[in-house]
Amino acid sequence: MNRNSKLYEDLDQVLVTREEIARKVRELGERITEDYKGKEPVMVCILKGACMFFTDLIREIDLPLSLDFMAISSYGSATKTSGVVRVLKDLDNAIVGKDVIIVEDIVDTGVTLSYLQKMLYQRGAASLKVAALLDKAARRTVKDLKVDYVCFDIPDAFVVGYGLDYDQKYRNLPDIGVLSPRIYEKK
Ligand code: IMP
Ligand code: MG
């Protein structure tokens, strides 16, 4: 999709371009390939936000990995977290004794991730790491949350694109941009 697209008119600015994303994702894939040498990690995609990051990332990891998917909800359609995490779709396979990598779109307050980490640890994963596309560290409320791999640190702004949504829209933008507040303030 071209940047002249009408969807881009709802952005205040493009924060991370598709080229920057591709480069960082490739680097991260190479890092994970090194770090998990000799292992067969289970890559867990947190739907829906991480879908694009996930499919790009796994193609840059040169290991006999497997995939699983989990859908959770923590937002509703507002731009502020509700603090309540609901599992909408659980993993298909057991993760006992597996090296699990959770793939998330963005770590904001950290509530979602800390909940997920606790839950997956309790299921007996041998190891558990987190790869996040974006980190909005300024908004963190959960203390001592460890995010092992991050592609981009971003400021405190509501962003959409490359999988991230506002009210289920804008996920298909190939770039990541700051959504203009006029879009959610008029609601
Ligand atoms: P947390 O629990 O506050 O860390 O929120 C994590 C989830 O909220 C992410 O997985 C996203 O789905 C959503 N989220 C947080 N910030 C943004 C944003 O700027 N744009 C779109 N979704 C966001
Ligand atoms: Mg999400």
Coordinates of N, CA and C and ligand atoms in Angstrom, one line a residue:
M1 N 0.8 -1.2 0.0 CA 0.0 0.0 0.0 C 0.9 1.2 0.0
N2 N 0.4 2.2 -0.8 CA 1.1 3.4 -1.0 C 0.8 4.4 0.2
R3 N 1.8 5.3 0.5 CA 1.6 6.3 1.6 C 0.6 7.4 1.2
N4 N 0.2 7.4 0.0 CA -0.8 8.4 -0.4 C -2.2 7.9 -0.1
S5 N -2.2 6.7 0.4 CA -3.5 6.0 0.7 C -4.3 6.9 1.7
K6 N -5.6 6.9 1.6 CA -6.5 7.7 2.4 C -6.3 7.3 3.9
L7 N -6.0 6.1 4.2 CA -5.8 5.6 5.6 C -4.8 6.5 6.3
Y8 N -3.7 6.9 5.5 CA -2.6 7.6 6.1 C -3.0 9.0 6.5
E9 N -4.2 9.5 6.0 CA -4.6 10.8 6.4 C -5.0 10.9 7.9
D10 N -5.3 9.7 8.5 CA -5.7 9.7 9.9 C -4.4 9.7 10.8
L11 N -3.2 9.7 10.3 CA -2.0 9.7 11.1 C -1.5 11.1 11.2
D12 N -0.9 11.4 12.4 CA -0.2 12.7 12.6 C 1.2 12.6 12.0
Q13 N 1.8 11.4 12.2 CA 3.1 11.2 11.6 C 3.4 9.7 11.4
V14 N 4.2 9.4 10.5 CA 4.7 8.0 10.4 C 5.9 7.9 11.4
L15 N 5.9 6.9 12.3 CA 6.9 6.8 13.3 C 8.0 5.8 12.9
V16 N 7.6 4.7 12.3 CA 8.6 3.7 11.9 C 8.2 3.2 10.5
T17 N 9.1 3.4 9.6 CA 8.7 3.0 8.2 C 8.9 1.5 7.9
R18 N 8.2 1.0 6.9 CA 8.3 -0.4 6.5 C 9.7 -0.9 6.3
E19 N 10.6 0.1 5.8 CA 12.0 -0.3 5.6 C 12.7 -0.5 6.9
E20 N 12.5 0.4 7.8 CA 13.1 0.3 9.2 C 12.6 -1.0 9.9
I21 N 11.3 -1.3 9.7 CA 10.8 -2.5 10.3 C 11.5 -3.7 9.8
A22 N 11.6 -3.8 8.4 CA 12.2 -5.0 7.8 C 13.6 -5.2 8.3
R23 N 14.3 -4.1 8.4 CA 15.7 -4.2 8.8 C 15.9 -4.7 10.2
K24 N 15.1 -4.1 11.2 CA 15.1 -4.6 12.6 C 14.6 -6.0 12.8
V25 N 13.6 -6.3 12.0 CA 13.0 -7.7 12.2 C 14.1 -8.7 11.7
R26 N 14.8 -8.4 10.6 CA 15.8 -9.3 10.1 C 16.9 -9.4 11.2
E27 N 17.3 -8.3 11.8 CA 18.4 -8.4 12.8 C 17.9 -9.2 14.0
L28 N 16.7 -9.0 14.4 CA 16.2 -9.8 15.5 C 16.1 -11.3 15.2
G29 N 15.7 -11.6 14.0 CA 15.7 -13.0 13.6 C 17.1 -13.7 13.6
E30 N 18.1 -12.9 13.2 CA 19.4 -13.4 13.3 C 19.9 -13.6 14.7
R31 N 19.5 -12.7 15.6 CA 19.9 -12.8 17.0 C 19.2 -14.0 17.7
I32 N 17.9 -14.2 17.4 CA 17.2 -15.4 17.9 C 17.8 -16.7 17.4
T33 N 18.2 -16.7 16.1 CA 18.8 -17.8 15.5 C 20.1 -18.2 16.3
E34 N 20.9 -17.2 16.6 CA 22.1 -17.4 17.4 C 21.8 -17.9 18.8
D35 N 20.9 -17.2 19.5 CA 20.6 -17.5 20.9 C 20.0 -18.8 21.1
Y36 N 19.3 -19.4 20.1 CA 18.6 -20.6 20.3 C 19.2 -21.8 19.4
K37 N 20.5 -21.6 19.1 CA 21.2 -22.6 18.4 C 21.1 -24.0 19.0
G38 N 20.7 -25.0 18.2 CA 20.5 -26.4 18.8 C 19.2 -26.6 19.4
K39 N 18.4 -25.6 19.5 CA 17.0 -25.7 20.1 C 15.9 -25.6 19.1
E40 N 14.7 -26.0 19.5 CA 13.6 -25.9 18.6 C 12.5 -25.1 19.3
P41 N 12.6 -23.8 19.3 CA 11.7 -23.0 20.0 C 10.2 -23.1 19.5
V42 N 9.3 -22.8 20.4 CA 7.9 -22.7 20.0 C 7.6 -21.2 20.0
M43 N 7.3 -20.7 18.8 CA 7.0 -19.2 18.7 C 5.5 -19.0 18.9
V44 N 5.1 -18.2 19.9 CA 3.7 -18.0 20.2 C 3.3 -16.6 19.8
C45 N 2.4 -16.5 18.8 CA 1.9 -15.3 18.3 C 0.7 -14.8 19.1
I46 N 0.8 -13.6 19.6 CA -0.3 -13.0 20.4 C -1.2 -12.3 19.4
L47 N -2.3 -12.9 19.1 CA -3.2 -12.3 18.1 C -4.0 -11.1 18.7
K48 N -4.5 -10.2 17.9 CA -4.2 -10.1 16.5 C -3.0 -9.2 16.2
G49 N -2.7 -8.4 17.1 CA -1.7 -7.3 16.9 C -0.4 -7.7 16.4
A50 N 0.1 -8.9 16.8 CA 1.5 -9.3 16.5 C 1.5 -10.1 15.2
C51 N 0.4 -10.2 14.5 CA 0.3 -11.1 13.3 C 1.4 -10.8 12.2
M52 N 1.6 -9.6 11.9 CA 2.5 -9.2 10.8 C 3.9 -9.4 11.3
F53 N 4.2 -8.9 12.5 CA 5.5 -9.0 13.1 C 5.9 -10.5 13.1
F54 N 5.0 -11.3 13.6 CA 5.2 -12.7 13.7 C 5.6 -13.4 12.4
T55 N 4.8 -13.2 11.4 CA 5.0 -13.9 10.1 C 6.3 -13.4 9.5
D56 N 6.6 -12.1 9.7 CA 7.9 -11.6 9.1 C 9.1 -12.2 9.9
L57 N 9.0 -12.2 11.3 CA 10.0 -12.6 12.2 C 10.4 -14.1 12.0
I58 N 9.4 -15.0 11.9 CA 9.7 -16.4 11.8 C 10.5 -16.7 10.6
R59 N 10.2 -15.9 9.5 CA 10.9 -16.2 8.2 C 12.4 -15.8 8.3
E60 N 12.8 -15.1 9.3 CA 14.2 -14.7 9.5 C 14.9 -15.5 10.6
I61 N 14.2 -16.5 11.1 CA 14.8 -17.4 12.1 C 15.1 -18.7 11.5
D62 N 16.4 -19.0 11.4 CA 16.9 -20.3 10.7 C 17.0 -21.4 11.7
L63 N 15.9 -21.9 12.2 CA 15.8 -23.0 13.2 C 14.6 -23.8 12.9
P64 N 14.6 -25.1 13.4 CA 13.4 -25.9 13.2 C 12.3 -25.6 14.3
L65 N 11.8 -24.4 14.1 CA 10.8 -23.9 15.2 C 9.4 -24.4 14.9
S66 N 8.5 -24.3 15.8 CA 7.1 -24.5 15.6 C 6.3 -23.3 16.0
L67 N 5.0 -23.3 15.6 CA 4.2 -22.1 15.8 C 3.0 -22.4 16.7
D68 N 2.6 -21.5 17.4 CA 1.2 -21.6 18.1 C 0.7 -20.2 18.2
F69 N -0.6 -20.1 18.5 CA -1.3 -18.8 18.5 C -2.2 -18.7 19.7
M70 N -2.3 -17.5 20.2 CA -3.1 -17.2 21.3 C -3.8 -15.9 21.1
A71 N -5.0 -15.8 21.4 CA -5.7 -14.5 21.3 C -6.2 -14.1 22.7
I72 N -5.8 -12.8 23.0 CA -6.2 -12.3 24.3 C -6.8 -10.9 24.0
S73 N -7.5 -10.4 25.0 CA -8.1 -9.1 24.9 C -7.8 -8.3 26.2
S74 N -7.4 -7.1 26.0 CA -7.2 -6.3 27.2 C -7.6 -4.9 27.0
Y75 N -8.1 -4.6 25.8 CA -8.4 -3.2 25.5 C -9.9 -2.8 25.2
G76 N -10.6 -3.7 24.6 CA -11.9 -3.3 24.1 C -11.6 -2.4 22.9
S77 N -12.4 -1.3 22.7 CA -12.1 -0.5 21.6 C -11.5 0.9 22.0
A78 N -11.3 1.1 23.3 CA -10.7 2.3 23.8 C -9.2 2.4 23.6
T79 N -8.6 3.5 23.9 CA -7.1 3.5 23.8 C -6.4 3.4 25.1
K80 N -7.2 3.0 26.1 CA -6.6 2.8 27.4 C -6.9 1.4 27.9
T81 N -5.9 0.8 28.5 CA -6.0 -0.6 29.0 C -7.1 -0.7 30.1
S82 N -7.8 -1.9 30.1 CA -8.8 -2.1 31.1 C -8.2 -2.8 32.3
G83 N -7.0 -3.3 32.1 CA -6.4 -4.0 33.2 C -6.9 -5.5 33.4
V84 N -7.9 -5.8 32.6 CA -8.4 -7.2 32.7 C -8.0 -7.9 31.4
V85 N -7.3 -9.1 31.6 CA -6.9 -9.8 30.4 C -7.8 -11.1 30.3
R86 N -8.3 -11.2 29.1 CA -9.1 -12.4 28.8 C -8.5 -13.2 27.7
V87 N -8.5 -14.6 27.9 CA -8.0 -15.5 26.9 C -9.2 -15.8 25.9
L88 N -9.1 -15.4 24.7 CA -10.1 -15.6 23.7 C -9.9 -16.9 22.9
K89 N -8.6 -17.2 22.7 CA -8.2 -18.4 22.1 C -6.9 -18.9 22.7
D90 N -6.9 -20.2 23.2 CA -5.7 -20.7 23.9 C -4.8 -21.4 22.9
L91 N -3.6 -21.7 23.4 CA -2.6 -22.5 22.6 C -3.2 -23.8 22.2
D92 N -2.8 -24.4 21.0 CA -3.3 -25.7 20.6 C -2.5 -26.8 21.3
N93 N -1.2 -26.5 21.5 CA -0.4 -27.6 22.1 C 0.2 -27.3 23.4
A94 N 0.5 -28.4 24.2 CA 1.2 -28.2 25.5 C 2.6 -27.6 25.3
I95 N 3.0 -26.9 26.3 CA 4.4 -26.3 26.2 C 5.3 -26.8 27.2
V96 N 5.0 -27.9 27.9 CA 5.8 -28.5 28.9 C 7.2 -28.9 28.3
G97 N 8.2 -28.4 29.0 CA 9.6 -28.6 28.6 C 10.0 -27.9 27.3
K98 N 9.2 -27.0 26.8 CA 9.6 -26.3 25.5 C 10.2 -25.0 25.8
D99 N 11.0 -24.5 24.8 CA 11.6 -23.2 24.9 C 10.6 -22.3 24.1
V100 N 9.9 -21.5 24.9 CA 8.8 -20.7 24.3 C 9.3 -19.2 24.1
I101 N 8.9 -18.7 23.0 CA 9.1 -17.2 22.7 C 7.8 -16.6 22.4
I102 N 7.4 -15.7 23.3 CA 6.1 -15.0 23.1 C 6.4 -13.8 22.2
V103 N 5.6 -13.7 21.2 CA 5.7 -12.6 20.2 C 4.6 -11.6 20.3
E104 N 4.9 -10.4 20.8 CA 3.8 -9.4 21.1 C 4.0 -8.2 20.2
D105 N 3.0 -7.5 20.0 CA 3.1 -6.3 19.2 C 3.7 -5.1 20.0
I106 N 3.2 -4.9 21.2 CA 3.6 -3.7 21.9 C 3.5 -3.9 23.4
V107 N 4.5 -3.5 24.2 CA 4.4 -3.6 25.6 C 4.1 -2.1 26.1
D108 N 3.0 -2.0 26.7 CA 2.5 -0.6 27.1 C 2.6 -0.6 28.7
T109 N 1.5 -0.8 29.4 CA 1.6 -0.8 30.8 C 2.3 -2.0 31.3
G110 N 2.3 -3.1 30.5 CA 2.9 -4.4 30.9 C 2.0 -5.4 31.5
V111 N 0.7 -5.0 31.7 CA -0.3 -5.8 32.4 C -0.5 -7.1 31.6
T112 N -0.7 -7.0 30.3 CA -0.9 -8.1 29.4 C 0.2 -9.1 29.5
L113 N 1.4 -8.6 29.3 CA 2.6 -9.5 29.2 C 2.9 -10.2 30.5
S114 N 2.7 -9.5 31.6 CA 3.1 -10.1 32.9 C 2.1 -11.2 33.2
Y115 N 0.8 -11.0 32.8 CA -0.2 -12.0 33.0 C 0.2 -13.2 32.1
L116 N 0.5 -13.0 30.9 CA 0.9 -14.1 30.0 C 2.1 -14.9 30.5
Q117 N 3.1 -14.1 30.9 CA 4.3 -14.8 31.4 C 4.0 -15.7 32.5
K118 N 3.2 -15.2 33.5 CA 2.9 -16.1 34.7 C 2.1 -17.3 34.2
M119 N 1.2 -17.1 33.3 CA 0.3 -18.2 32.9 C 1.2 -19.3 32.2
L120 N 2.0 -18.9 31.3 CA 2.8 -19.8 30.5 C 3.9 -20.5 31.3
Y121 N 4.4 -19.8 32.3 CA 5.4 -20.4 33.2 C 4.8 -21.6 34.0
Q122 N 3.6 -21.3 34.4 CA 2.8 -22.3 35.2 C 2.6 -23.6 34.4
R123 N 2.6 -23.5 33.1 CA 2.3 -24.6 32.3 C 3.6 -25.5 32.0
G124 N 4.7 -25.1 32.7 CA 5.9 -25.9 32.6 C 6.8 -25.7 31.4
A125 N 6.8 -24.5 30.9 CA 7.8 -24.2 29.8 C 9.2 -24.3 30.4
A126 N 10.2 -24.8 29.6 CA 11.6 -24.9 30.0 C 12.2 -23.6 30.1
S127 N 11.8 -22.7 29.1 CA 12.3 -21.3 29.2 C 11.2 -20.5 28.5
L128 N 11.2 -19.2 28.8 CA 10.2 -18.3 28.3 C 10.8 -16.9 28.1
K129 N 10.8 -16.5 26.8 CA 11.3 -15.2 26.5 C 10.2 -14.4 25.7
V130 N 10.4 -13.1 25.7 CA 9.4 -12.3 25.0 C 10.1 -11.4 23.9
A131 N 9.5 -11.4 22.7 CA 10.0 -10.6 21.7 C 8.8 -9.6 21.4
A132 N 9.1 -8.3 21.6 CA 8.1 -7.3 21.3 C 8.6 -6.4 20.2
L133 N 7.6 -6.0 19.3 CA 8.0 -5.1 18.2 C 8.2 -3.7 18.8
L134 N 7.3 -3.3 19.7 CA 7.4 -1.9 20.2 C 7.4 -1.9 21.7
D135 N 8.1 -1.0 22.3 CA 8.1 -0.8 23.8 C 7.8 0.6 24.1
K136 N 6.8 0.8 24.9 CA 6.4 2.2 25.3 C 6.7 2.3 26.8
A137 N 8.0 2.3 27.1 CA 8.5 2.1 28.5 C 7.9 3.2 29.4
A138 N 7.7 4.4 28.9 CA 7.2 5.5 29.7 C 5.9 5.2 30.4
R139 N 5.1 4.2 29.8 CA 3.8 4.0 30.4 C 3.7 2.7 31.3
R140 N 4.9 2.1 31.5 CA 4.9 0.9 32.3 C 4.4 1.1 33.7
T141 N 3.5 0.2 34.2 CA 3.1 0.2 35.6 C 3.5 -1.0 36.3
V142 N 3.7 -2.1 35.5 CA 4.2 -3.4 36.1 C 5.7 -3.3 36.3
K143 N 6.1 -3.4 37.6 CA 7.5 -3.3 37.9 C 8.3 -4.6 37.6
D144 N 9.5 -4.5 37.3 CA 10.4 -5.7 37.0 C 9.9 -6.6 35.9
L145 N 9.3 -6.0 34.9 CA 8.9 -6.8 33.7 C 10.1 -6.9 32.8
K146 N 10.5 -8.1 32.4 CA 11.6 -8.3 31.5 C 11.1 -8.5 30.1
V147 N 11.5 -7.6 29.2 CA 11.2 -7.9 27.8 C 12.5 -8.2 27.1
D148 N 12.7 -9.4 26.7 CA 14.0 -9.9 26.2 C 14.5 -9.3 24.9
Y149 N 13.6 -9.2 24.0 CA 13.9 -8.6 22.7 C 12.9 -7.5 22.3
V150 N 13.4 -6.3 21.9 CA 12.6 -5.2 21.5 C 13.1 -4.7 20.2
C151 N 12.2 -4.4 19.2 CA 12.7 -3.8 18.0 C 12.8 -2.3 18.1
F152 N 11.8 -1.7 18.6 CA 11.8 -0.2 18.7 C 11.2 0.3 20.0
D153 N 11.9 1.3 20.6 CA 11.4 2.0 21.8 C 10.7 3.2 21.2
I154 N 9.4 3.4 21.7 CA 8.7 4.5 21.1 C 8.2 5.4 22.2
P155 N 7.9 6.7 22.0 CA 7.3 7.6 23.0 C 5.9 7.3 23.3
D156 N 5.4 7.9 24.3 CA 4.0 7.7 24.8 C 3.0 8.3 23.8
A157 N 2.6 7.6 22.8 CA 1.6 8.1 21.8 C 0.9 6.8 21.4
F158 N -0.4 7.0 20.9 CA -1.1 5.8 20.5 C -0.8 5.6 19.0
V159 N -0.3 4.4 18.8 CA 0.2 4.1 17.4 C -0.6 3.0 16.7
V160 N -0.7 3.0 15.4 CA -1.4 2.0 14.7 C -0.5 1.6 13.4
G161 N -0.9 0.5 12.9 CA -0.3 0.0 11.6 C 0.6 -1.2 11.9
Y162 N 0.9 -2.0 10.8 CA 1.7 -3.2 10.9 C 1.2 -4.1 12.0
G163 N -0.1 -4.3 12.0 CA -0.8 -5.2 12.9 C -1.5 -4.5 14.1
L164 N -1.0 -3.3 14.4 CA -1.7 -2.6 15.6 C -2.9 -1.9 15.1
D165 N -3.9 -1.9 16.0 CA -5.2 -1.3 15.5 C -5.7 -0.2 16.4
Y166 N -6.6 0.6 15.9 CA -7.5 1.3 16.8 C -8.9 0.9 16.4
D167 N -9.7 0.3 17.3 CA -11.0 -0.1 17.0 C -11.0 -1.1 15.8
Q168 N -10.1 -2.0 15.8 CA -9.9 -3.0 14.8 C -9.5 -2.5 13.4
K169 N -9.2 -1.2 13.3 CA -8.8 -0.7 12.0 C -7.3 -0.3 12.0
Y170 N -6.8 -0.1 10.8 CA -5.5 0.4 10.5 C -4.4 -0.7 10.6
R171 N -4.8 -2.0 10.9 CA -3.8 -3.1 11.0 C -3.1 -3.3 9.7
N172 N -3.7 -3.0 8.6 CA -3.1 -3.3 7.3 C -2.1 -2.2 6.8
L173 N -1.9 -1.1 7.6 CA -0.9 -0.2 7.1 C 0.5 -0.8 7.2
P174 N 1.3 -0.7 6.2 CA 2.6 -1.3 6.2 C 3.6 -0.6 7.1
D175 N 3.3 0.7 7.4 CA 4.2 1.4 8.3 C 3.5 1.6 9.7
I176 N 4.2 2.1 10.7 CA 3.7 2.3 12.0 C 3.6 3.9 12.2
G177 N 2.4 4.4 12.6 CA 2.3 5.8 12.7 C 1.5 6.2 13.9
V178 N 1.6 7.5 14.3 CA 0.8 8.0 15.5 C -0.6 8.4 14.9
L179 N -1.6 7.8 15.6 CA -2.9 8.1 15.2 C -3.3 9.5 15.6
S180 N -3.9 10.2 14.8 CA -4.3 11.6 15.1 C -5.4 11.5 16.2
P181 N -5.2 12.2 17.4 CA -6.2 12.2 18.4 C -7.6 12.6 18.0
R182 N -7.7 13.3 16.9 CA -9.1 13.7 16.5 C -9.9 12.4 16.1
I183 N -9.2 11.3 15.8 CA -9.9 10.1 15.4 C -10.6 9.5 16.6
Y184 N -9.9 9.4 17.7 CA -10.5 8.8 18.9 C -11.2 9.7 19.8
E185 N -10.9 11.0 19.7 CA -11.6 12.0 20.6 C -13.0 12.3 20.2
K186 N -13.3 12.1 18.9 CA -14.6 12.4 18.4 C -15.6 11.3 18.8
K187 N -15.1 10.2 19.4 CA -16.0 9.1 19.8 C -16.7 9.4 21.1
Ligands
IMP1 P1 -0.5 -3.4 28.1 O1 -1.2 -4.6 28.8 O2 -0.9 -2.1 28.7 O3 1.0 -3.6 28.1 O4 -1.1 -3.4 26.7 C1 -0.7 -4.2 25.7 C2 -1.7 -4.3 24.6 O5 -2.4 -3.1 24.4 C3 -1.0 -4.5 23.3 O6 -0.8 -5.9 23.0 C4 -1.9 -3.8 22.3 O7 -2.8 -4.7 21.8 C5 -2.5 -2.7 23.1 N1 -1.9 -1.4 22.9 C6 -1.1 -0.7 23.8 N2 -0.7 0.4 23.3 C7 -1.1 0.5 22.0 C8 -1.0 1.4 20.9 O8 -0.3 2.5 21.0 N3 -1.7 1.1 19.8 C9 -2.4 0.0 19.6 N4 -2.5 -0.9 20.6 C10 -1.9 -0.7 21.8
MG2 MG -2.1 -7.0 21.4

